[in-house]
mmCIF file of C-alpha atoms in Angstrom:
data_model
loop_
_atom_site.group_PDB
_atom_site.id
_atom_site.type_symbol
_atom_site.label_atom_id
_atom_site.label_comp_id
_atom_site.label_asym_id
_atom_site.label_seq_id
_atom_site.Cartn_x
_atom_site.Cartn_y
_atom_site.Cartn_z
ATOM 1 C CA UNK A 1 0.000 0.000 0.000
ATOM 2 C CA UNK A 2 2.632 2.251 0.617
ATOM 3 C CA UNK A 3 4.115 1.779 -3.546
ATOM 4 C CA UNK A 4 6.979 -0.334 -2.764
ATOM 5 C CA UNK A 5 7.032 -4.165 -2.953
ATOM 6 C CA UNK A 6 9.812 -4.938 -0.531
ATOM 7 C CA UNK A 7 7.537 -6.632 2.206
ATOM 8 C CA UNK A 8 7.690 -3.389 4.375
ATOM 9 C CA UNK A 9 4.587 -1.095 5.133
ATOM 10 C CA UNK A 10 6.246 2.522 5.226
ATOM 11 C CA UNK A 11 9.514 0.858 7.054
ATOM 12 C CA UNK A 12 8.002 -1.827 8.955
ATOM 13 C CA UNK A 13 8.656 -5.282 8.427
ATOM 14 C CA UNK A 14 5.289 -6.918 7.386
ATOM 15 C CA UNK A 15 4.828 -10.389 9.289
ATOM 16 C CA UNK A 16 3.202 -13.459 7.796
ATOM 17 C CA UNK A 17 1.541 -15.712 9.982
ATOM 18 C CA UNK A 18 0.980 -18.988 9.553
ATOM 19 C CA UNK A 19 -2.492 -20.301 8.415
ATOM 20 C CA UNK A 20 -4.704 -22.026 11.214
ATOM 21 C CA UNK A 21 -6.988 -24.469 10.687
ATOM 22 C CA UNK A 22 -10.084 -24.714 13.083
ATOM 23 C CA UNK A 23 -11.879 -28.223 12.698
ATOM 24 C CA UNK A 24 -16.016 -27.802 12.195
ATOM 25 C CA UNK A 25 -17.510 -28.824 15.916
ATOM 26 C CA UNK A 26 -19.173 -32.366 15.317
ATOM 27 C CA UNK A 27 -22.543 -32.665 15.732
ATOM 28 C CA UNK A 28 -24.517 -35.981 16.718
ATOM 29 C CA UNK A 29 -27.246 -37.114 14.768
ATOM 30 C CA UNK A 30 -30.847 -36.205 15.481
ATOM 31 C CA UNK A 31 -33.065 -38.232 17.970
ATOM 32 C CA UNK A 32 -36.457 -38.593 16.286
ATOM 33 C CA UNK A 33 -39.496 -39.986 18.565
ATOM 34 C CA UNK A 34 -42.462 -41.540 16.977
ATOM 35 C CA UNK A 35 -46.020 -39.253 17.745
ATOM 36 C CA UNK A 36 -48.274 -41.036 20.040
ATOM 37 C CA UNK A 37 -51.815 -40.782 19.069
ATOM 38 C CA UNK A 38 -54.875 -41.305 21.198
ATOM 39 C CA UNK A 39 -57.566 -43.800 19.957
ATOM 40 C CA UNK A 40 -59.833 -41.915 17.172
ATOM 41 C CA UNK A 41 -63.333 -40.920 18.588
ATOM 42 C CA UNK A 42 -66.262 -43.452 17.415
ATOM 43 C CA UNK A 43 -69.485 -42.686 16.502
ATOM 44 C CA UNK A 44 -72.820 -44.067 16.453
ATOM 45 C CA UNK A 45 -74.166 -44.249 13.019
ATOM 46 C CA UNK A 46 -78.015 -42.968 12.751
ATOM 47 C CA UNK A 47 -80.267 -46.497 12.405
ATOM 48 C CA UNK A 48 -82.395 -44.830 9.899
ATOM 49 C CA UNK A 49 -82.395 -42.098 7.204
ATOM 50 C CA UNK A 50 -86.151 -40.288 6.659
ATOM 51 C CA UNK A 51 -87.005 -40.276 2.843
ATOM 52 C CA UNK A 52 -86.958 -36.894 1.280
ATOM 53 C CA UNK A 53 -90.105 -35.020 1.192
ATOM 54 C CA UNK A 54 -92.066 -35.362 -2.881
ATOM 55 C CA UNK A 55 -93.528 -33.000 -4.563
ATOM 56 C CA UNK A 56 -96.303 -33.263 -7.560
ATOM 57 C CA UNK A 57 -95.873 -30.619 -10.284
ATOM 58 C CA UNK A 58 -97.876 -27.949 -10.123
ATOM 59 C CA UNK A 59 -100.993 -28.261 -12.683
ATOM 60 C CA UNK A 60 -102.975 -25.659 -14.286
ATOM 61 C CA UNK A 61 -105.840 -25.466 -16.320
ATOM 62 C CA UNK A 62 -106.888 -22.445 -17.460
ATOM 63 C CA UNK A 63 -103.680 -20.355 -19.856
ATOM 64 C CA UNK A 64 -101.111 -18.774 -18.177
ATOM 65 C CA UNK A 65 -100.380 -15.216 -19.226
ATOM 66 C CA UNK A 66 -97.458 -13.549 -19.498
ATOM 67 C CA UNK A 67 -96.956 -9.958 -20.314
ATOM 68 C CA UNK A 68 -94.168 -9.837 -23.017
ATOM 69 C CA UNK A 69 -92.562 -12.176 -25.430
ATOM 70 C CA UNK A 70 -89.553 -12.758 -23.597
ATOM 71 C CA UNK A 71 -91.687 -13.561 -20.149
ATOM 72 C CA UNK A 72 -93.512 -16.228 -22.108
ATOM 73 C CA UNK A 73 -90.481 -17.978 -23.537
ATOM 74 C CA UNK A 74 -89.379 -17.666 -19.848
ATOM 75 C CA UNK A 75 -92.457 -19.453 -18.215
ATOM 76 C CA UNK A 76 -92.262 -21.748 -21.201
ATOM 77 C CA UNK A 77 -88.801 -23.094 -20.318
ATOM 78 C CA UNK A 78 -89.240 -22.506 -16.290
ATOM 79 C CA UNK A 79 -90.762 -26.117 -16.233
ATOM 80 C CA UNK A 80 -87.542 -27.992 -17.856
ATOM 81 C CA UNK A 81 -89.365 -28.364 -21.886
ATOM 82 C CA UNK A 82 -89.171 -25.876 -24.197
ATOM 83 C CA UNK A 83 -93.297 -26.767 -25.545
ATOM 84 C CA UNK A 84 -95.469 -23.880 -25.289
ATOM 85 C CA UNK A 85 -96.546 -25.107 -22.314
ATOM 86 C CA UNK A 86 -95.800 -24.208 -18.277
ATOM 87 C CA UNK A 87 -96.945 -27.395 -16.324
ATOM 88 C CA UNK A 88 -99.005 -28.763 -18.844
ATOM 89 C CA UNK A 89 -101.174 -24.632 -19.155
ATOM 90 C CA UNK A 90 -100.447 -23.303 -22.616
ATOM 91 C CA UNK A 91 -98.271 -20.162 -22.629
ATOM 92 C CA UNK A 92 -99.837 -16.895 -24.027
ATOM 93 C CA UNK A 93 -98.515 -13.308 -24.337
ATOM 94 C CA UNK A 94 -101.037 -11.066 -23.215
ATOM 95 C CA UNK A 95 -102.053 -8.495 -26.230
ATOM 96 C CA UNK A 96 -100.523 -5.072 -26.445
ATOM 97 C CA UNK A 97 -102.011 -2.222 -25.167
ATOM 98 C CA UNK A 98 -105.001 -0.503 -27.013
ATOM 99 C CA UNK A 99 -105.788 3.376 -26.863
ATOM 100 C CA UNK A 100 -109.189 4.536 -27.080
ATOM 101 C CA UNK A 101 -107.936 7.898 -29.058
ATOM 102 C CA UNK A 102 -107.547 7.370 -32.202
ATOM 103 C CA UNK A 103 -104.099 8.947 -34.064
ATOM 104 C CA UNK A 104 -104.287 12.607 -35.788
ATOM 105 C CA UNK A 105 -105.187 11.967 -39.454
ATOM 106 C CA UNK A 106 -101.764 13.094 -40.489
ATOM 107 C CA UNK A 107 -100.035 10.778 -38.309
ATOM 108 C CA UNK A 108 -101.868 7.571 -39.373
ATOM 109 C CA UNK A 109 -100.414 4.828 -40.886
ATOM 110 C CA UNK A 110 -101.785 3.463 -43.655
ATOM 111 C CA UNK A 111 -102.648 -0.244 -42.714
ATOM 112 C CA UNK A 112 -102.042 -1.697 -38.591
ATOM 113 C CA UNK A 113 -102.343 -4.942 -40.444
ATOM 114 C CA UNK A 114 -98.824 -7.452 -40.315
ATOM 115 C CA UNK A 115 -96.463 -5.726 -43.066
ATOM 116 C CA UNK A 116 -96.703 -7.865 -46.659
ATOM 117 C CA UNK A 117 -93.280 -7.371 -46.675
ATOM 118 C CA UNK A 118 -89.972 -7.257 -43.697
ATOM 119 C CA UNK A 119 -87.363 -4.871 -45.402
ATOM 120 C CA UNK A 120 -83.879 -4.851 -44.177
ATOM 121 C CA UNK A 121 -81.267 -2.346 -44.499
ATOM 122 C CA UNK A 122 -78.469 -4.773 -45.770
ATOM 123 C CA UNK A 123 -78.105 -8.658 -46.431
ATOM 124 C CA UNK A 124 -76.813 -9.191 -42.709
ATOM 125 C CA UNK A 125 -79.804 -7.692 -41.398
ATOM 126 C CA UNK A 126 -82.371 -9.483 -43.940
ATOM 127 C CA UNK A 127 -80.937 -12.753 -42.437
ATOM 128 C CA UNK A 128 -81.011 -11.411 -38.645
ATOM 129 C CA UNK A 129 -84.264 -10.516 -39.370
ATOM 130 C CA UNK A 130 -85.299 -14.068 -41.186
ATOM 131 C CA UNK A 131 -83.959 -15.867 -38.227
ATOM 132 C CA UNK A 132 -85.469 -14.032 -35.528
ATOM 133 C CA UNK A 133 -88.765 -15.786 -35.744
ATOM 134 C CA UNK A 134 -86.853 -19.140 -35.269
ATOM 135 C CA UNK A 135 -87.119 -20.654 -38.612
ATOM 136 C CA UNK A 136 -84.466 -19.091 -41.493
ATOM 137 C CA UNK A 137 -87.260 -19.539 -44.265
ATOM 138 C CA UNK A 138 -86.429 -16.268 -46.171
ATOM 139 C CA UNK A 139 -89.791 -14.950 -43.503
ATOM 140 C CA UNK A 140 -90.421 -12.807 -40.778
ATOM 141 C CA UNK A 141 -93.497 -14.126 -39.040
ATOM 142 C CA UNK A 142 -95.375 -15.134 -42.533
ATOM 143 C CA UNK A 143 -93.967 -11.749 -44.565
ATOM 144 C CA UNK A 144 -91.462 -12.350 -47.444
ATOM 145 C CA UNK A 145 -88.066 -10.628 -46.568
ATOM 146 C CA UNK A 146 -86.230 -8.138 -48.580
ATOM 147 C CA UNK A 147 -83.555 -6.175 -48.698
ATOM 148 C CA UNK A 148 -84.402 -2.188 -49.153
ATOM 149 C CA UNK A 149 -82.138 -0.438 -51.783
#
């Protein structure tokens, strides 16, 4: 350290020691002692199991009525078949509203009738529109579908 390898540290003799060697302490192995465990807990088995409790579908007989489209196909499935029926009732949509007022004359439409004809906007849409009433046909409820140009 002090720029001068002559085994001197600024003038004074630098000693080397000896190594030493220190032997690891010795360790015995571990003791291991088995677990004791107590004797496991019995218990009495019940003798008898009650049957569970049946129940009969429910049965109706006059329609049941639901308020939209959507609520009916709901009703419709709530009993496990997909038949028109809810427990053996037939499944109905109640009918729209009706208004006792009738429209201004310049607001009337021409016909409230079903349309003779479902337009659509492009050829996706004609087929959305064919397929919505569950049966692609080229209909929409009974009307012919058509794309408007």
């Amino acid at each position: 350290a002090d720029g001068v390898i002559d085994v001197k540290y600024f003038g004074s003799q630098v000693a080397v020691a000896a190594p030493s060697y220190v032997p690891p302490a010795t360790f015995a192995a571990p003791t291991y002692a088995a677990p004791t465990y107590a004797a496991p807990a019995t218990v009495a088995a019940p003798v008898a199991y009650a049957a569970p409790a049946t129940y009969a579908a429910p049965s109706y007989t006059s329609p049941v009525v639901a308020g939209s489209q959507s609520s009916a196909l709901a009703l419709d499935a709530a009993d496990g078949v997909i038949d028109g029926k809810y427990y053996g009732s037939q499944v109905a949509v109640a009918s729209p509203a009706t208004y006792m007022a009738a429209a201004p004359a310049a607001y009337a439409p021409v016909s409230y009738g079903v349309p003779t004809t479902a337009f659509a906007s492009s050829q996706a849409s004609a087929l959305a529109l064919d397929a919505a009433d569950g049966v692609v046909d080229g209909r929409f409820y009974g009307a012919p579908v058509a794309v408007r140009r």
